[in-house]
mmCIF file of C-alpha atoms and ligand atoms in Angstrom:
data_model
loop_
_atom_site.group_PDB
_atom_site.id
_atom_site.type_symbol
_atom_site.label_atom_id
_atom_site.label_comp_id
_atom_site.label_asym_id
_atom_site.label_seq_id
_atom_site.Cartn_x
_atom_site.Cartn_y
_atom_site.Cartn_z
ATOM 1 C CA MET A 20 153.325 63.202 104.720
ATOM 2 C CA ALA A 21 150.630 61.170 106.024
ATOM 3 C CA VAL A 22 151.165 57.960 108.541
ATOM 4 C CA LEU A 23 148.868 55.576 109.985
ATOM 5 C CA GLY A 24 149.286 53.870 112.881
ATOM 6 C CA ILE A 25 147.818 51.015 114.988
ATOM 7 C CA GLU A 26 147.557 50.424 118.579
ATOM 8 C CA SER A 27 146.510 47.447 120.338
ATOM 9 C CA THR A 28 149.110 46.920 123.357
ATOM 10 C CA ALA A 29 146.273 46.164 126.225
ATOM 11 C CA HIS A 30 142.353 46.330 125.772
ATOM 12 C CA THR A 31 142.361 49.486 123.070
ATOM 13 C CA ALA A 32 142.462 48.848 119.339
ATOM 14 C CA SER A 33 142.748 51.978 117.690
ATOM 15 C CA VAL A 34 143.609 53.210 114.448
ATOM 16 C CA GLY A 35 145.126 57.114 113.851
ATOM 17 C CA ILE A 36 146.101 58.769 110.794
ATOM 18 C CA VAL A 37 148.270 62.051 111.098
ATOM 19 C CA ASP A 38 149.981 64.604 109.510
ATOM 20 C CA ASP A 39 153.795 66.412 109.620
ATOM 21 C CA GLY A 40 152.059 69.008 111.915
ATOM 22 C CA ALA A 41 151.169 66.523 113.822
ATOM 23 C CA ARG A 42 147.224 66.865 112.904
ATOM 24 C CA VAL A 43 145.326 64.253 113.728
ATOM 25 C CA LEU A 44 143.411 63.700 110.294
ATOM 26 C CA GLY A 45 141.411 59.931 111.384
ATOM 27 C CA LEU A 46 141.138 58.378 114.336
ATOM 28 C CA ALA A 47 138.801 55.143 115.322
ATOM 29 C CA SER A 48 139.557 52.936 118.123
ATOM 30 C CA SER A 49 137.346 50.230 120.380
ATOM 31 C CA MET A 50 137.897 49.485 123.753
ATOM 32 C CA HIS A 51 137.731 45.746 124.908
ATOM 33 C CA ARG A 52 135.503 45.616 127.864
ATOM 34 C CA PRO A 53 135.263 42.365 130.228
ATOM 35 C CA THR A 54 131.840 41.366 131.751
ATOM 36 C CA HIS A 55 133.881 40.752 134.974
ATOM 37 C CA GLY A 56 137.483 41.087 136.407
ATOM 38 C CA GLY A 57 140.303 42.141 134.335
ATOM 39 C CA ILE A 58 141.971 41.725 130.836
ATOM 40 C CA HIS A 59 142.312 38.070 129.755
ATOM 41 C CA PRO A 60 144.995 39.013 126.921
ATOM 42 C CA ARG A 61 142.908 36.074 124.931
ATOM 43 C CA GLU A 62 140.332 37.769 124.559
ATOM 44 C CA ALA A 63 141.263 41.271 124.271
ATOM 45 C CA ALA A 64 143.098 39.986 121.371
ATOM 46 C CA ASN A 65 140.208 38.532 119.690
ATOM 47 C CA HIS A 66 138.498 41.659 120.053
ATOM 48 C CA HIS A 67 141.319 43.338 118.410
ATOM 49 C CA VAL A 68 141.406 40.728 115.505
ATOM 50 C CA ASP A 69 137.597 40.705 114.824
ATOM 51 C CA VAL A 70 137.355 45.426 115.369
ATOM 52 C CA LEU A 71 140.859 46.406 113.381
ATOM 53 C CA PRO A 72 139.635 45.815 109.816
ATOM 54 C CA GLY A 73 136.780 48.247 110.315
ATOM 55 C CA LEU A 74 139.196 50.589 112.534
ATOM 56 C CA VAL A 75 141.527 51.418 109.215
ATOM 57 C CA ALA A 76 138.748 51.816 107.287
ATOM 58 C CA GLN A 77 136.936 54.355 109.472
ATOM 59 C CA ALA A 78 139.935 56.062 110.034
ATOM 60 C CA LEU A 79 140.866 56.035 106.306
ATOM 61 C CA GLU A 80 137.376 57.760 105.797
ATOM 62 C CA GLN A 81 137.352 60.180 108.268
ATOM 63 C CA ALA A 82 140.775 61.111 106.874
ATOM 64 C CA ARG A 83 139.485 61.648 103.195
ATOM 65 C CA LEU A 84 142.824 59.382 102.081
ATOM 66 C CA ALA A 85 143.456 56.862 99.603
ATOM 67 C CA PRO A 86 145.818 54.216 101.332
ATOM 68 C CA ARG A 87 148.533 55.654 98.272
ATOM 69 C CA GLU A 88 148.620 58.543 99.934
ATOM 70 C CA LEU A 89 150.217 57.328 103.434
ATOM 71 C CA ASP A 90 153.799 57.748 103.936
ATOM 72 C CA ALA A 91 154.392 54.849 106.139
ATOM 73 C CA VAL A 92 152.761 52.143 108.422
ATOM 74 C CA ALA A 93 153.745 52.095 111.725
ATOM 75 C CA PHE A 94 152.314 49.617 114.718
ATOM 76 C CA ALA A 95 152.561 49.795 118.767
ATOM 77 C CA GLN A 96 156.005 47.105 119.110
ATOM 78 C CA GLY A 97 155.789 46.816 123.009
ATOM 79 C CA PRO A 98 155.460 47.162 125.546
ATOM 80 C CA GLY A 99 152.219 45.568 126.338
ATOM 81 C CA LEU A 100 150.183 41.975 126.147
ATOM 82 C CA GLY A 101 152.187 39.555 123.466
ATOM 83 C CA PRO A 102 148.964 37.763 122.134
ATOM 84 C CA CYS A 103 146.992 41.799 122.037
ATOM 85 C CA LEU A 104 150.410 43.077 120.343
ATOM 86 C CA ARG A 105 150.803 40.742 117.246
ATOM 87 C CA ALA A 106 147.063 40.977 116.847
ATOM 88 C CA GLY A 107 148.345 44.915 116.112
ATOM 89 C CA ALA A 108 151.473 43.495 114.234
ATOM 90 C CA THR A 109 149.580 41.771 112.096
ATOM 91 C CA VAL A 110 147.589 43.884 110.521
ATOM 92 C CA ALA A 111 150.101 46.598 110.629
ATOM 93 C CA ARG A 112 152.452 43.798 108.546
ATOM 94 C CA MET A 113 149.523 43.435 106.082
ATOM 95 C CA LEU A 114 149.240 46.541 105.087
ATOM 96 C CA SER A 115 152.202 47.163 104.807
ATOM 97 C CA LEU A 116 152.959 44.628 102.019
ATOM 98 C CA ALA A 117 149.322 44.924 100.230
ATOM 99 C CA TRP A 118 150.203 48.852 100.143
ATOM 100 C CA ARG A 119 153.923 48.622 99.702
ATOM 101 C CA ARG A 120 154.514 51.206 102.661
ATOM 102 C CA PRO A 121 157.242 50.758 104.957
ATOM 103 C CA LEU A 122 156.724 49.199 108.526
ATOM 104 C CA VAL A 123 157.606 51.277 111.571
ATOM 105 C CA PRO A 124 157.950 49.750 114.931
ATOM 106 C CA VAL A 125 156.888 52.275 117.781
ATOM 107 C CA ASN A 126 157.828 51.891 121.403
ATOM 108 C CA HIS A 127 154.206 52.687 122.928
ATOM 109 C CA CYS A 128 155.765 54.703 125.884
ATOM 110 C CA VAL A 129 157.650 56.585 123.568
ATOM 111 C CA ALA A 130 154.311 57.619 121.771
ATOM 112 C CA HIS A 131 152.542 58.643 125.125
ATOM 113 C CA VAL A 132 155.788 61.306 125.088
ATOM 114 C CA GLU A 133 155.898 62.379 121.692
ATOM 115 C CA ILE A 134 152.236 63.050 121.255
ATOM 116 C CA ALA A 135 152.216 64.864 124.496
ATOM 117 C CA ARG A 136 155.431 66.715 123.382
ATOM 118 C CA ALA A 137 154.077 67.841 119.707
ATOM 119 C CA LEU A 138 150.606 68.949 120.642
ATOM 120 C CA SER A 139 152.097 70.789 123.967
ATOM 121 C CA GLY A 140 154.666 72.794 121.881
ATOM 122 C CA LEU A 141 157.187 71.951 125.110
ATOM 123 C CA ASN A 142 160.500 71.192 123.541
ATOM 124 C CA ASP A 143 162.239 69.117 126.398
ATOM 125 C CA PRO A 144 159.276 68.368 129.189
ATOM 126 C CA ILE A 145 159.975 65.800 132.352
ATOM 127 C CA LEU A 146 157.236 63.104 131.249
ATOM 128 C CA LEU A 147 154.399 61.805 134.164
ATOM 129 C CA TYR A 148 153.344 58.579 132.206
ATOM 130 C CA ALA A 149 150.329 57.568 134.517
ATOM 131 C CA SER A 150 148.405 54.296 132.606
ATOM 132 C CA GLY A 151 147.183 51.057 133.415
ATOM 133 C CA GLY A 152 150.098 48.904 133.029
ATOM 134 C CA ASN A 153 152.586 51.725 133.570
ATOM 135 C CA THR A 154 153.959 54.699 135.842
ATOM 136 C CA GLN A 155 156.949 56.215 134.856
ATOM 137 C CA VAL A 156 158.421 59.852 135.365
ATOM 138 C CA ILE A 157 160.627 59.856 131.815
ATOM 139 C CA ALA A 158 162.795 62.414 130.512
ATOM 140 C CA TYR A 159 165.222 62.601 127.472
ATOM 141 C CA ALA A 160 168.594 62.974 127.780
ATOM 142 C CA ARG A 161 171.929 61.808 124.921
ATOM 143 C CA GLY A 162 169.548 59.658 122.269
ATOM 144 C CA ARG A 163 167.044 58.378 124.700
ATOM 145 C CA TYR A 164 164.199 58.540 126.936
ATOM 146 C CA ARG A 165 165.162 57.598 130.411
ATOM 147 C CA VAL A 166 163.153 56.491 133.200
ATOM 148 C CA LEU A 167 163.883 58.208 135.998
ATOM 149 C CA GLY A 168 161.143 56.737 138.584
ATOM 150 C CA GLU A 169 158.482 54.411 138.431
ATOM 151 C CA THR A 170 156.099 51.826 140.109
ATOM 152 C CA LEU A 171 158.089 48.764 141.319
ATOM 153 C CA ASP A 172 154.832 46.687 141.547
ATOM 154 C CA VAL A 173 151.798 47.487 139.609
ATOM 155 C CA GLY A 174 150.779 50.476 136.960
ATOM 156 C CA ILE A 175 148.325 53.118 138.879
ATOM 157 C CA GLY A 176 145.308 52.450 136.742
ATOM 158 C CA ASN A 177 145.556 48.509 137.393
ATOM 159 C CA PHE A 178 145.744 49.340 141.058
ATOM 160 C CA LEU A 179 142.506 51.699 140.945
ATOM 161 C CA ASP A 180 141.067 49.328 138.678
ATOM 162 C CA LYS A 181 141.529 46.430 140.828
ATOM 163 C CA LEU A 182 140.558 48.746 143.878
ATOM 164 C CA TRP A 183 137.064 49.294 142.278
ATOM 165 C CA ILE A 184 136.662 45.651 141.379
ATOM 166 C CA GLY A 185 137.396 44.906 144.795
ATOM 167 C CA PHE A 186 134.629 47.542 145.438
ATOM 168 C CA GLY A 187 131.974 45.455 143.535
ATOM 169 C CA GLY A 188 132.534 47.663 140.530
ATOM 170 C CA LYS A 189 133.719 46.730 137.110
ATOM 171 C CA PHE A 190 136.744 47.522 134.979
ATOM 172 C CA PRO A 191 137.762 50.017 134.046
ATOM 173 C CA GLY A 192 137.726 51.472 137.481
ATOM 174 C CA GLY A 193 140.027 54.951 137.500
ATOM 175 C CA PRO A 194 136.967 56.882 135.935
ATOM 176 C CA GLU A 195 133.848 55.641 138.530
ATOM 177 C CA LEU A 196 136.221 56.210 141.520
ATOM 178 C CA GLU A 197 137.351 60.052 139.884
ATOM 179 C CA LYS A 198 133.328 60.622 140.154
ATOM 180 C CA GLU A 199 132.899 58.597 143.500
ATOM 181 C CA ALA A 200 135.624 60.596 145.278
ATOM 182 C CA LEU A 201 133.672 63.911 144.429
ATOM 183 C CA THR A 202 131.649 63.124 147.416
ATOM 184 C CA GLY A 203 134.315 62.291 149.980
ATOM 185 C CA ARG A 204 134.797 63.721 152.806
ATOM 186 C CA GLU A 205 137.224 61.956 155.410
ATOM 187 C CA LEU A 206 140.584 61.357 154.367
ATOM 188 C CA HIS A 207 141.522 57.953 155.807
ATOM 189 C CA PRO A 208 146.070 57.829 156.542
ATOM 190 C CA LEU A 209 146.784 55.166 153.774
ATOM 191 C CA PRO A 210 150.759 53.835 152.789
ATOM 192 C CA TYR A 211 152.228 56.341 151.145
ATOM 193 C CA SER A 212 155.124 54.655 149.327
ATOM 194 C CA VAL A 213 157.538 56.483 147.781
ATOM 195 C CA HIS A 214 161.029 54.852 147.713
ATOM 196 C CA GLY A 215 163.823 57.670 145.847
ATOM 197 C CA MET A 216 162.158 57.982 142.620
ATOM 198 C CA ASP A 217 159.850 55.122 142.464
ATOM 199 C CA VAL A 218 156.393 54.095 144.361
ATOM 200 C CA SER A 219 154.310 51.542 144.548
ATOM 201 C CA PHE A 220 150.616 50.695 145.211
ATOM 202 C CA SER A 221 150.041 47.245 146.440
ATOM 203 C CA GLY A 222 150.353 48.364 150.274
ATOM 204 C CA MET A 223 147.528 51.081 149.671
ATOM 205 C CA LEU A 224 145.280 48.095 148.085
ATOM 206 C CA THR A 225 145.365 46.014 150.442
ATOM 207 C CA ALA A 226 145.088 48.904 153.708
ATOM 208 C CA THR A 227 141.950 50.175 151.594
ATOM 209 C CA LEU A 228 140.450 46.967 150.680
ATOM 210 C CA ALA A 229 141.184 46.304 154.572
ATOM 211 C CA LEU A 230 138.978 49.634 155.681
ATOM 212 C CA TRP A 231 136.422 48.912 153.408
ATOM 213 C CA ALA A 232 135.429 45.279 154.675
ATOM 214 C CA HIS A 233 135.388 47.414 158.204
ATOM 215 C CA GLY A 234 132.822 49.476 156.837
ATOM 216 C CA ALA A 235 134.494 52.849 155.502
ATOM 217 C CA PRO A 236 131.672 54.462 153.255
ATOM 218 C CA ARG A 237 133.340 53.988 149.153
ATOM 219 C CA ALA A 238 133.322 57.971 148.526
ATOM 220 C CA ASP A 239 135.915 58.175 151.588
ATOM 221 C CA LEU A 240 138.356 55.768 150.486
ATOM 222 C CA ALA A 241 137.872 56.641 146.883
ATOM 223 C CA TYR A 242 139.081 60.524 147.825
ATOM 224 C CA SER A 243 141.536 58.749 150.332
ATOM 225 C CA VAL A 244 143.289 56.938 147.556
ATOM 226 C CA GLU A 245 143.084 59.828 144.678
ATOM 227 C CA VAL A 246 144.885 62.298 147.309
ATOM 228 C CA THR A 247 147.415 60.181 148.733
ATOM 229 C CA ALA A 248 148.279 58.023 145.363
ATOM 230 C CA TYR A 249 148.365 61.345 143.293
ATOM 231 C CA ALA A 250 150.524 63.279 145.924
ATOM 232 C CA MET A 251 153.042 60.280 145.084
ATOM 233 C CA LEU A 252 153.165 60.963 141.800
ATOM 234 C CA THR A 253 153.287 64.751 142.544
ATOM 235 C CA GLU A 254 156.148 64.112 144.453
ATOM 236 C CA ILE A 255 158.422 62.496 142.258
ATOM 237 C CA THR A 256 157.838 64.423 139.498
ATOM 238 C CA GLU A 257 159.001 67.338 141.388
ATOM 239 C CA ARG A 258 161.896 65.354 142.697
ATOM 240 C CA ALA A 259 163.107 65.034 138.587
ATOM 241 C CA LEU A 260 161.698 68.506 137.899
ATOM 242 C CA ALA A 261 164.229 69.667 140.384
ATOM 243 C CA HIS A 262 167.181 68.421 139.237
ATOM 244 C CA HIS A 263 166.047 68.873 135.155
ATOM 245 C CA ARG A 264 167.435 71.434 133.177
ATOM 246 C CA GLY A 265 163.259 72.880 131.576
ATOM 247 C CA ALA A 266 160.704 73.610 133.650
ATOM 248 C CA ALA A 267 157.969 71.975 131.840
ATOM 249 C CA VAL A 268 155.831 68.778 132.528
ATOM 250 C CA VAL A 269 153.554 66.583 130.001
ATOM 251 C CA LEU A 270 151.341 64.669 131.275
ATOM 252 C CA GLY A 271 150.111 60.781 129.258
ATOM 253 C CA GLY A 272 148.358 57.675 130.174
ATOM 254 C CA GLY A 273 145.071 57.004 130.844
ATOM 255 C CA VAL A 274 144.770 58.253 134.275
ATOM 256 C CA ALA A 275 145.905 61.612 133.193
ATOM 257 C CA CYS A 276 142.276 62.049 132.391
ATOM 258 C CA ASN A 277 141.919 62.673 135.971
ATOM 259 C CA GLU A 278 141.265 66.274 136.911
ATOM 260 C CA ARG A 279 142.862 65.748 140.498
ATOM 261 C CA LEU A 280 145.843 64.442 139.126
ATOM 262 C CA ARG A 281 145.893 67.015 136.447
ATOM 263 C CA GLY A 282 145.096 69.578 139.412
ATOM 264 C CA MET A 283 147.590 68.446 141.388
ATOM 265 C CA VAL A 284 150.562 68.618 139.136
ATOM 266 C CA ARG A 285 149.877 72.048 137.770
ATOM 267 C CA ALA A 286 149.758 73.672 141.256
ATOM 268 C CA MET A 287 153.031 71.958 141.734
ATOM 269 C CA VAL A 288 154.258 72.982 138.490
ATOM 270 C CA GLU A 289 153.317 76.285 138.205
ATOM 271 C CA GLY A 290 154.651 76.692 141.765
ATOM 272 C CA ARG A 291 158.199 76.308 140.394
ATOM 273 C CA GLY A 292 156.982 78.805 138.062
ATOM 274 C CA GLY A 293 156.770 76.275 135.331
ATOM 275 C CA THR A 294 154.370 74.963 132.603
ATOM 276 C CA MET A 295 152.141 71.422 132.886
ATOM 277 C CA PHE A 296 150.255 70.276 129.754
ATOM 278 C CA ALA A 297 148.098 67.026 129.654
ATOM 279 C CA PRO A 298 146.557 66.807 126.366
ATOM 280 C CA PRO A 299 142.808 66.132 125.198
ATOM 281 C CA ARG A 300 141.827 62.719 126.998
ATOM 282 C CA ALA A 301 141.411 60.815 123.836
ATOM 283 C CA LEU A 302 145.089 61.492 123.031
ATOM 284 C CA CYS A 303 145.436 60.365 127.181
ATOM 285 C CA VAL A 304 144.179 57.655 126.703
ATOM 286 C CA ASP A 305 145.765 54.641 124.409
ATOM 287 C CA ASN A 306 145.530 55.434 120.863
ATOM 288 C CA GLY A 307 146.749 54.868 117.171
ATOM 289 C CA ALA A 308 147.034 58.540 116.567
ATOM 290 C CA MET A 309 150.283 58.710 119.066
ATOM 291 C CA ILE A 310 151.608 55.584 117.183
ATOM 292 C CA ALA A 311 151.179 57.048 113.961
ATOM 293 C CA TRP A 312 152.893 60.367 114.917
ATOM 294 C CA THR A 313 155.929 58.721 116.905
ATOM 295 C CA GLY A 314 156.347 56.708 113.472
ATOM 296 C CA LEU A 315 156.191 59.804 111.371
ATOM 297 C CA LEU A 316 159.218 61.373 113.078
ATOM 298 C CA ALA A 317 160.753 58.113 113.078
ATOM 299 C CA HIS A 318 160.182 57.124 109.230
ATOM 300 C CA GLY A 319 161.393 60.969 108.993
ATOM 301 C CA VAL A 320 164.968 59.820 110.135
ATOM 302 C CA GLY A 321 164.830 56.620 107.796
ATOM 303 C CA LEU A 322 163.870 54.139 110.738
ATOM 304 C CA SER A 323 161.629 51.388 109.130
ATOM 305 C CA VAL A 324 162.152 47.046 109.506
ATOM 306 C CA PRO A 325 160.952 44.671 107.361
ATOM 307 C CA VAL A 326 158.453 42.530 108.132
ATOM 308 C CA GLY A 327 160.645 39.657 108.652
ATOM 309 C CA GLY A 328 162.245 41.668 111.397
ATOM 310 C CA SER A 329 158.867 42.908 113.382
ATOM 311 C CA ALA A 330 158.533 40.728 115.864
ATOM 312 C CA VAL A 331 156.427 42.167 118.641
ATOM 313 C CA GLU A 332 158.585 42.975 121.987
ATOM 314 C CA PRO A 333 156.156 42.745 125.036
ATOM 315 C CA ARG A 334 158.802 43.871 127.402
ATOM 316 C CA GLN A 335 160.541 46.552 125.357
ATOM 317 C CA ARG A 336 161.545 49.621 127.851
ATOM 318 C CA THR A 337 160.914 52.952 127.338
ATOM 319 C CA ASP A 338 165.336 53.571 127.923
ATOM 320 C CA ARG A 339 166.253 50.187 125.418
ATOM 321 C CA VAL A 340 165.000 52.107 122.038
ATOM 322 C CA ALA A 341 166.855 54.717 120.288
ATOM 323 C CA THR A 342 164.843 58.285 119.049
ATOM 324 C CA PRO A 343 167.198 59.376 116.985
ATOM 325 C CA TRP A 344 165.028 62.462 115.994
ATOM 326 C CA ARG A 345 165.003 64.008 118.975
ATOM 327 C CA ALA A 346 168.759 64.245 119.049
ATOM 328 C CA ARG A 347 168.607 66.049 115.310
ATOM 329 C CA ALA A 348 165.866 68.880 116.601
ATOM 330 C CA THR A 349 168.007 69.406 119.518
ATOM 331 C CA GLY A 350 171.481 69.408 117.571
ATOM 332 C CA ALA A 351 172.362 66.607 120.127
ATOM 333 C CA PRO A 352 175.185 64.060 118.804
ATOM 334 C CA VAL A 353 173.350 60.589 118.273
ATOM 335 C CA PRO A 354 174.996 58.255 120.340
ATOM 336 C CA ALA A 355 175.953 54.798 119.283
ATOM 337 C CA ASP A 356 173.298 52.368 119.574
ATOM 338 C CA ARG A 357 174.647 51.110 123.418
ATOM 339 C CA ALA A 358 172.519 49.769 126.549
ATOM 340 C CA PRO A 359 171.961 52.822 129.166
HETATM 341 P P1 ATP B 6 149.477 51.000 129.122
HETATM 342 O O1 ATP B 6 149.660 50.356 128.022
HETATM 343 O O2 ATP B 6 150.168 52.328 128.388
HETATM 344 O O3 ATP B 6 149.570 50.688 130.278
HETATM 345 P P2 ATP B 6 146.804 51.191 129.385
HETATM 346 O O4 ATP B 6 146.532 49.548 128.758
HETATM 347 O O5 ATP B 6 146.551 51.411 130.883
HETATM 348 O O6 ATP B 6 148.065 51.809 128.786
HETATM 349 P P3 ATP B 6 145.885 53.531 129.001
HETATM 350 O O7 ATP B 6 144.219 54.472 127.639
HETATM 351 O O8 ATP B 6 146.410 54.438 129.029
HETATM 352 O O9 ATP B 6 145.685 51.862 128.971
HETATM 353 O O10 ATP B 6 144.961 53.716 130.521
HETATM 354 C C1 ATP B 6 143.572 53.147 131.181
HETATM 355 C C2 ATP B 6 144.017 53.219 132.720
HETATM 356 O O11 ATP B 6 143.560 54.535 132.827
HETATM 357 C C3 ATP B 6 142.718 52.175 133.274
HETATM 358 O O12 ATP B 6 143.180 51.814 134.335
HETATM 359 C C4 ATP B 6 141.977 53.121 133.754
HETATM 360 O O13 ATP B 6 141.203 52.755 134.794
HETATM 361 C C5 ATP B 6 142.363 54.694 134.014
HETATM 362 N N1 ATP B 6 141.444 55.892 133.761
HETATM 363 C C6 ATP B 6 140.831 56.430 132.932
HETATM 364 N N2 ATP B 6 140.230 57.884 133.131
HETATM 365 C C7 ATP B 6 140.667 57.463 134.587
HETATM 366 C C8 ATP B 6 140.379 58.767 135.103
HETATM 367 N N3 ATP B 6 139.743 59.823 134.736
HETATM 368 N N4 ATP B 6 140.334 58.565 136.574
HETATM 369 C C9 ATP B 6 141.348 57.895 136.909
HETATM 370 N N5 ATP B 6 142.226 56.702 136.089
HETATM 371 C C10 ATP B 6 141.664 56.955 134.866
HETATM 372 FE FE1 FE2 B 7 148.912 53.680 127.278
#
């Protein structure tokens, strides 16, 4: 079986093709990089419209597959920026009609979990999903992925990007801050904002920009921000782990590319006798392969939608979508489709 998946929730347009062993047969991506400031949804959507047809052709070529050899077309239904989601969904609908293949909607956050779970071989991990727009600690229970804790304001990646732009740099800031932090020496005390299982970053953003305005070196600030913010994420992940039946953690989202975050979470998990897994970077950031893989799982239990019922859902929550393939795999009963 092979499924083609389209990702277009934010700045990245990507097309992936995977088979039923979660092998990535083709993956072609293009990231919209604004010349200044953050992402403008319409400009990003225009970029996606321009590049998606070429990315579909590239992914098919890499996979050495003809459209008739595909079993379904999956697309990211939400959450994300409306215009960007609609660009990907429109291409997916068109391909589904032209190729006469089922159209499978996929939740973007669930896709980050599923690709990490498939690659790690860990059946029931806690997921720390740290990306631009999202920061969530997620675990599976009774038919759905549940959000155990999350950011109360901006996603961690958006926070890092805003900070870097405040320092005079360009989007995306996370990878640049990571390099800068390597030479930082002095740890500045910054607001450490953990509220039970939730975190927030806006106080740290204000405090760091104030220190920068008073002449603190950029490398020290980058170092202090990474240590403080990643300690917050490690703390809520550890608390989730303490209440979970397993002892495994997987990472997902673009910020999961960060070596310091990986190292801190790994030390915490291994200190508790557990296992930590982070996917290769190309599959941590937004990518079509994770949409294809989750689409394949959903297609396997008969989930598809007619084109007329395939509206995008910019605010779709992780815990509002049913994941019946998981219930089947673990033998747990599939609950009626009720709100958590
Ligand atoms: P989502 O829709 O899931 O919120 P996203 O649109 O933010 O995703 P991703 O590709 O998952 O997209 O993540 C991008 C974010 O990851 C950006 O904020 C970027 O700065 C951050 N990032 C990428 N690499 C690193 C790194 N090495 N260290 C820290 N942050 C990073
Ligand atoms: Fe993402």
